[in-house]
XYZ file of C-alpha atoms in Angstrom:
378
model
C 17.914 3.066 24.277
C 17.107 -0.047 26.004
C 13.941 -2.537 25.020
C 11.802 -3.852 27.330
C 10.850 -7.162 26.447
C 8.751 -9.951 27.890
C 10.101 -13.334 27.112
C 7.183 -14.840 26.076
C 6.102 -12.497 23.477
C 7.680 -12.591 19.852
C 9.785 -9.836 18.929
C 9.380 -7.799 15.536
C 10.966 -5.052 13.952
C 9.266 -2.321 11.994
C 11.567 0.334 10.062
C 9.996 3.649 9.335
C 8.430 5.437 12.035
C 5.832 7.229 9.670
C 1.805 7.358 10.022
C 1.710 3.683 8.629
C 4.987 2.211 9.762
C 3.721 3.291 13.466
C 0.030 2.530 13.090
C 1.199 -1.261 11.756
C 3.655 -1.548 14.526
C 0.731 -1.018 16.666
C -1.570 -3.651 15.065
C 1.637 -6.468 16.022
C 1.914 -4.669 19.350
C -1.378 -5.182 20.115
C -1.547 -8.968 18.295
C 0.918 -10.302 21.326
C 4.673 -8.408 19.872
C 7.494 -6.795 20.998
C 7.752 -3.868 18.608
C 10.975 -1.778 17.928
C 10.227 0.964 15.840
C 13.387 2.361 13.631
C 12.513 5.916 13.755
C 15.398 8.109 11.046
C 15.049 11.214 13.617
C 16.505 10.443 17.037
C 13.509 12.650 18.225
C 10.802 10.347 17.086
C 12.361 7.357 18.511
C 12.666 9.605 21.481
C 8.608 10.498 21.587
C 7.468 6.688 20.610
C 9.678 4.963 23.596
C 9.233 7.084 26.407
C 5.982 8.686 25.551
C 4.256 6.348 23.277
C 2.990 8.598 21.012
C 3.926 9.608 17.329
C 2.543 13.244 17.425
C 3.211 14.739 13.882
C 2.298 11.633 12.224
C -0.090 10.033 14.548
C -1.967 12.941 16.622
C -3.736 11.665 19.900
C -2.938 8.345 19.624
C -1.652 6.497 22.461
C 0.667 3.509 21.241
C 0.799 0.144 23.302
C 3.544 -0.039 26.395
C 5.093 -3.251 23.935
C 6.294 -0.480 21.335
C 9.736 0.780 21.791
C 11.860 2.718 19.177
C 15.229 3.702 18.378
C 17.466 5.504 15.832
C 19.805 2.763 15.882
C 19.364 0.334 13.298
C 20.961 -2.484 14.665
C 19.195 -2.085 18.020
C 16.039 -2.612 16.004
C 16.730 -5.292 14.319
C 18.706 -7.104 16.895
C 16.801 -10.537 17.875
C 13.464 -9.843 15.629
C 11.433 -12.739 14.298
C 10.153 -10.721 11.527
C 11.186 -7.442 9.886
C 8.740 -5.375 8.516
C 9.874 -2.613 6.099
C 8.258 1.009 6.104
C 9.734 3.585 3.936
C 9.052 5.957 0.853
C 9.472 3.591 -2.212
C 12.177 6.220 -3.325
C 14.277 5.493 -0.473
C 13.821 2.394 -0.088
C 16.678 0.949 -2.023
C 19.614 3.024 0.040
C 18.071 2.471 3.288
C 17.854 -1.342 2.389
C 22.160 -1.243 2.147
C 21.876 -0.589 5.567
C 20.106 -3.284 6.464
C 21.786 -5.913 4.216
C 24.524 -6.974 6.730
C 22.356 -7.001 9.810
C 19.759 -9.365 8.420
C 21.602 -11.398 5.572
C 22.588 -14.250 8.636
C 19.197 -14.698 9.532
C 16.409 -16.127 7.567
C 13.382 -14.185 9.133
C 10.630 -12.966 7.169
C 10.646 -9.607 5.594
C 7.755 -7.788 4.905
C 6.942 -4.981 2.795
C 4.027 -2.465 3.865
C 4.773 -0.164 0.719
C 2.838 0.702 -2.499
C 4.873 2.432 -4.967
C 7.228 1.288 -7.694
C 10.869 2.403 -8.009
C 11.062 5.405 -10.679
C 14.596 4.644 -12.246
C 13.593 0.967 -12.352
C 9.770 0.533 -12.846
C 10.290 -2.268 -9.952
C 7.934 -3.540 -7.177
C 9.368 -3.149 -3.630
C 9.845 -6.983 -3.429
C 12.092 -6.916 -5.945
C 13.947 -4.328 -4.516
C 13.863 -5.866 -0.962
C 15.395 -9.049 -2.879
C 18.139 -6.930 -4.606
C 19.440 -5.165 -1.924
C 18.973 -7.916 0.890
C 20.115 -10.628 -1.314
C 17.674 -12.583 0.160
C 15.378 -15.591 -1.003
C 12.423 -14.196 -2.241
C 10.574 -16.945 -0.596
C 11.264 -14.629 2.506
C 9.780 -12.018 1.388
C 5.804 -10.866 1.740
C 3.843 -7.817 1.474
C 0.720 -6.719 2.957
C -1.975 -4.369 0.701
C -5.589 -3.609 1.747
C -7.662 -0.713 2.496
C -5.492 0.537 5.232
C -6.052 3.917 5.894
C -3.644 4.457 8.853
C -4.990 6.809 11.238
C -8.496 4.932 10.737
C -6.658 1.387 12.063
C -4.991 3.543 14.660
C -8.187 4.122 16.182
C -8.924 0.759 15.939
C -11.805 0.901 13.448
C -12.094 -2.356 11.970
C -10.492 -3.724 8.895
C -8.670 -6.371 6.380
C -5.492 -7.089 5.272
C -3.766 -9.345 2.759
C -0.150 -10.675 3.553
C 1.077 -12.590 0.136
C 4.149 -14.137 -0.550
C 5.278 -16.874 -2.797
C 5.909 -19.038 0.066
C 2.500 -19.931 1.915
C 4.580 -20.601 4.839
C 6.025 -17.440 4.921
C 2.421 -15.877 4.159
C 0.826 -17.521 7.024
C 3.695 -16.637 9.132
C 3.553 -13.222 8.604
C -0.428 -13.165 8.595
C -0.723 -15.151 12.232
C 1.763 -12.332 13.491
C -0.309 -9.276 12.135
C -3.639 -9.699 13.590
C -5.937 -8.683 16.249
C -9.291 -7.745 17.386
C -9.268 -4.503 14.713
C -7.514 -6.255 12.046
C -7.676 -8.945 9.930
C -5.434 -10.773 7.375
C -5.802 -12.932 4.580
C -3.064 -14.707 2.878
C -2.511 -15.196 -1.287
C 0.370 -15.988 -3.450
C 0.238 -13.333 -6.150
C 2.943 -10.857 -4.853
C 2.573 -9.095 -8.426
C -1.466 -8.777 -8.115
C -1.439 -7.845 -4.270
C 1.579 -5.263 -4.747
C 0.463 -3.724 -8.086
C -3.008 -3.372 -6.226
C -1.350 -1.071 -3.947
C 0.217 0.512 -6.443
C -2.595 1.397 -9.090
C -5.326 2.418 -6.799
C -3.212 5.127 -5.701
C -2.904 6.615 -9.251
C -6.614 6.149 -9.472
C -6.988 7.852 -6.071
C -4.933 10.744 -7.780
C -7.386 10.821 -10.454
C -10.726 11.094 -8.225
C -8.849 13.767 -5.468
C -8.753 15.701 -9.064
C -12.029 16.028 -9.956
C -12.786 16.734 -6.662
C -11.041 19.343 -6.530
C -12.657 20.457 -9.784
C -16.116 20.037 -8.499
C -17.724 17.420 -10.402
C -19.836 15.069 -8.430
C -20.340 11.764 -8.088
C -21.233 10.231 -11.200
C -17.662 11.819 -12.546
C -15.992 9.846 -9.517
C -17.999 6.778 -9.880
C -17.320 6.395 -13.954
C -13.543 7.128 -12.522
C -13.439 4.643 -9.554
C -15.195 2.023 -12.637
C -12.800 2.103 -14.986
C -10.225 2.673 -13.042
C -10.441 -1.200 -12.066
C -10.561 -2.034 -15.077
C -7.636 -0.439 -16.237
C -5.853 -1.445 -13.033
C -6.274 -5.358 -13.466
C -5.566 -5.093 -17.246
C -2.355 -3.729 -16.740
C -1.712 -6.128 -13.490
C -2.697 -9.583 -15.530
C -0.429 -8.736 -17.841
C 2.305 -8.044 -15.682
C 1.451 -11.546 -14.480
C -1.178 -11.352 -11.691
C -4.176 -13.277 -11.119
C -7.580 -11.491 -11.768
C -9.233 -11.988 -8.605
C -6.316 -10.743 -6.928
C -7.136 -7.221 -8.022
C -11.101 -7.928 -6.755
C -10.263 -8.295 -3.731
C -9.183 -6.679 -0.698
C -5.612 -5.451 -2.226
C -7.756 -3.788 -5.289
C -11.246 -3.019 -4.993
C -10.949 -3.023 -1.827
C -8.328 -0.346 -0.950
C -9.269 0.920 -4.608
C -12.305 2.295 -2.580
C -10.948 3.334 0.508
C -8.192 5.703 -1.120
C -10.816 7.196 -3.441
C -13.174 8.228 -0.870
C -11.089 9.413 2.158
C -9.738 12.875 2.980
C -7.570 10.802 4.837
C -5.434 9.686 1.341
C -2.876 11.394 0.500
C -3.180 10.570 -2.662
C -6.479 11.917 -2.862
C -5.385 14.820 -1.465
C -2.534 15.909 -3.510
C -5.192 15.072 -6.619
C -7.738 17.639 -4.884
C -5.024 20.512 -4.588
C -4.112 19.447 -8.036
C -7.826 19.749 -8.708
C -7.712 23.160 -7.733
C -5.355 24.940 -9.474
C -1.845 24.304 -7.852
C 1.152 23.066 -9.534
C 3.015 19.894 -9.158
C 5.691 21.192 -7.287
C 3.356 23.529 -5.114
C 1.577 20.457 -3.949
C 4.955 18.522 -2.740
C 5.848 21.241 -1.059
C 2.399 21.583 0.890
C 2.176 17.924 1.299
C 3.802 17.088 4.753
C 3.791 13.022 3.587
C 4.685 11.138 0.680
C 1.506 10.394 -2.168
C 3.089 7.517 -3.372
C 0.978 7.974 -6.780
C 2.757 11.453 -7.396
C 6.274 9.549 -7.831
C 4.608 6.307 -9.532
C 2.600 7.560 -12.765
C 5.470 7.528 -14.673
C 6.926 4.237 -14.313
C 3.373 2.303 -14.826
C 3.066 4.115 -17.591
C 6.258 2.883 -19.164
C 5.509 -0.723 -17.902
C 2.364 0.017 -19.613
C 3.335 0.911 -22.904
C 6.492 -2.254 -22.479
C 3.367 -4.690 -22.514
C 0.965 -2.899 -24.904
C -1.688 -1.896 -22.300
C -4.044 1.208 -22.383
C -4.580 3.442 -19.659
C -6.422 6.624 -20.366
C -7.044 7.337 -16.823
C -3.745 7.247 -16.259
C -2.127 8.853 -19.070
C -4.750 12.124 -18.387
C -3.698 12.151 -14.647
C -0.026 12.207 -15.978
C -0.833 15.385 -18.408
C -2.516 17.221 -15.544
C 0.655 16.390 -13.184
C 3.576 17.520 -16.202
C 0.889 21.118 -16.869
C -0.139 20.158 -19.985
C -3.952 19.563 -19.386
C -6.230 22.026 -17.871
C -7.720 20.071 -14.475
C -11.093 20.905 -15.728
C -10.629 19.421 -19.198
C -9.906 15.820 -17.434
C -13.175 14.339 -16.405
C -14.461 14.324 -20.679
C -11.134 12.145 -21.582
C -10.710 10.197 -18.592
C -12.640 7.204 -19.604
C -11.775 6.798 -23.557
C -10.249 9.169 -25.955
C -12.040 7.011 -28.694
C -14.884 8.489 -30.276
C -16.169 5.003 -31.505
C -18.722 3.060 -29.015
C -16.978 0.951 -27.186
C -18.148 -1.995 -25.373
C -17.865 -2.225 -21.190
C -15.187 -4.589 -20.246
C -15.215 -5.105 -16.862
C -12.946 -7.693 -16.401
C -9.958 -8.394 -17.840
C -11.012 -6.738 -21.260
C -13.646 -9.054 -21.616
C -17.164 -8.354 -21.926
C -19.660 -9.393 -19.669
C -17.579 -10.360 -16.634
C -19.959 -8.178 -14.125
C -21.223 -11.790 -12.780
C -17.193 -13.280 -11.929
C -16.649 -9.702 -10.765
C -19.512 -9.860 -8.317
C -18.648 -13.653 -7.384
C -15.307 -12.811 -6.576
C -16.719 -9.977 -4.005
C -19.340 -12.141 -2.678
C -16.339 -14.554 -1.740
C -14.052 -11.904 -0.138
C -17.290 -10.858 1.945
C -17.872 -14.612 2.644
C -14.461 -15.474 3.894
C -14.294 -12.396 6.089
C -17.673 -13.236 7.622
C -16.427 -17.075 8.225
C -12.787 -15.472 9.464
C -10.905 -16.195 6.939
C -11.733 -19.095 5.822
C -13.956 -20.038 2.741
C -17.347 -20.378 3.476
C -18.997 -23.767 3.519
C -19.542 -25.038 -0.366
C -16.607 -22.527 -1.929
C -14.942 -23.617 -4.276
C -10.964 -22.755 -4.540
């Protein structure tokens, strides 16, 4: 397949031809790229560069005439400025041996738009993308926010965080993916803005459940609660920053995954909600719920740094059979009997008024694109 390129415009590789590997590859398309999609089915690459559409994962959209795709790695990575890396977390690592020799000459930026953890390993998808590319890690960024795909697709408004170690590479990466629809901020806490991504969707898993059960909203609001709790205890011990998992790549997509029927995650937890059995629900599930395949290993990273997560652990009994759906919603917030008191930040008591700072400043730099508002203090 041949590209058509204008030499002005950068050029960009995205691999994984999915519902969010194609909907990002749209936002650079439409920021001022040359896209190449790497589709794994010669028929998708097919559909996206002569029809511009992604049917089965991206109904009635029409994708931008600077998207092309092919099956052939090396065709889509040939030239790009900046490689952007959409896969299943569990296939990540041997589709990354692939790209090793085509990439490991070059020093562009490669970015990570996944949120799941590695089940043998327990490890982020940066640190596979730095085992397997052998790459400096000061390459390497990731992007987390509430990104449901099909919702950017249509171009409905929303925010993104890039982060990397490297600012550079951050603001790199950031200036590239952005348009009139979408918005990034930049950060340096890879572990915060990835674990984010990773613990909502367990959360997400946890509200789809109850749904499916039929308890309301006070069930789902105790859940979504202490859920962020739980999620930024476990990430600031695995070395994150606390506002980090206020922001856009916690709370943020926290919210959006827990209220869509768009989530998969969600969904599987809503068919798990009603009665069917693990493996009934992969099989009915035509996309990958990250959360399904990442309970598991955050549990055991859990447990490796002495953190609780009762949420977590009941969403994890539901998933192995053990624990009657309807039995969840009473344990999902404590199985202590004792009063306990609220943390809501970072076990602490009384950290509603940093919690509510920290939103005030996401809102703030959003309204003031991107930048803090007047009188913030870093």
């Amino acid at each position: 397949m041949s590209r058509r390129q204008d030499a002005g415009r950068p050029r960009v590789a995205v691999i994984g031809a999915g519902s969010w590997g194609t909907t990002f590859g749209k936002v650079l398309a439409d920021g001022g790229a040359n896209v190449t999609m790497w589709a794994r089915r010669p028929e998708t690459a097919l559909e996206i560069h002569e029809a511009k559409r992604n049917s089965e994962y991206l109904p009635g959209i029409n994708l931008p005439r600077a998207m092309s795709a092919t099956h052939h790695l090396s065709e889509a990575l040939d030239g790009a400025d900046q490689v952007y890396i959409a896969i299943s977390s569990q296939a990540v690592r041997q589709n990354l041996k692939a790209v090793r020799p085509l990439v490991q000459r070059t020093d562009v930026p490669i970015v990570s738009l996944m949120k799941g953890v590695e089940r043998r390993t327990g490890l982020r998808m940066s640190q596979v993308i730095e085992q397997e590319l052998h790459c400096d890690p000061a390459r390497i960024a990731v992007a987390s926010g509430p990104n449901l795909a099909l919702e950017i697709a249509r171009e409905q408004p929303t925010a993104a965080v890039i982060s990397s170690i490297s600012q550079e590479t951050a603001d790199a990466v950031a200036r590239r993916a952005r348009n009139s629809y979408f918005r990034t901020f930049v950060n340096t806490d890879v572990i915060g803005t990835e674990f984010g991504g990773v613990l909502k969707n367990l959360i997400a898993v946890a509200i789809g459940i109850v749904d499916g059960v039929g308890y309301g909203e006070n069930t789902k609001a105790s859940i979504i609660t202490r859920g962020l709790v739980e999620m930024t205890d476990f990430a600031v011990a695995q070395g994150a920053q606390p506002e980090t998992l206020q922001g856009l790549a916690g709370l943020g997509d926290l919210i959006a995954t827990c209220q869509s029927p768009l989530s998969r995650n969600n969904t599987a937890g809503r068919l798990l909600g009603q009665g069917y059995s693990f493996q009934d629900v992969v099989k009915q599930m035509d996309q990958t719920a990250e959360g399904l395949a990442s309970v598991a290993p955050v549990l055991q990273l859990a447990r490796e740094v002495g953190v609780q997560m009762p949420i977590v652990e009941q969403v994890k009994r539901v998933l192995d059979g053990t624990m009657d759906p309807r039995e969840i919603a009473p344990h999902l917030t404590t199985d202590d009997d004792e009063p306990q008191g609220e943390r809501t930040q970072n076990g602490q008591a009384g950290g509603g008024g940093a919690l509510w700072r920290s939103i005030q400043r996401t809102l703030d730099q959003f309204r003031h694109g991107g930048r803090r508002a007047p009188g913030d203090q870093p």
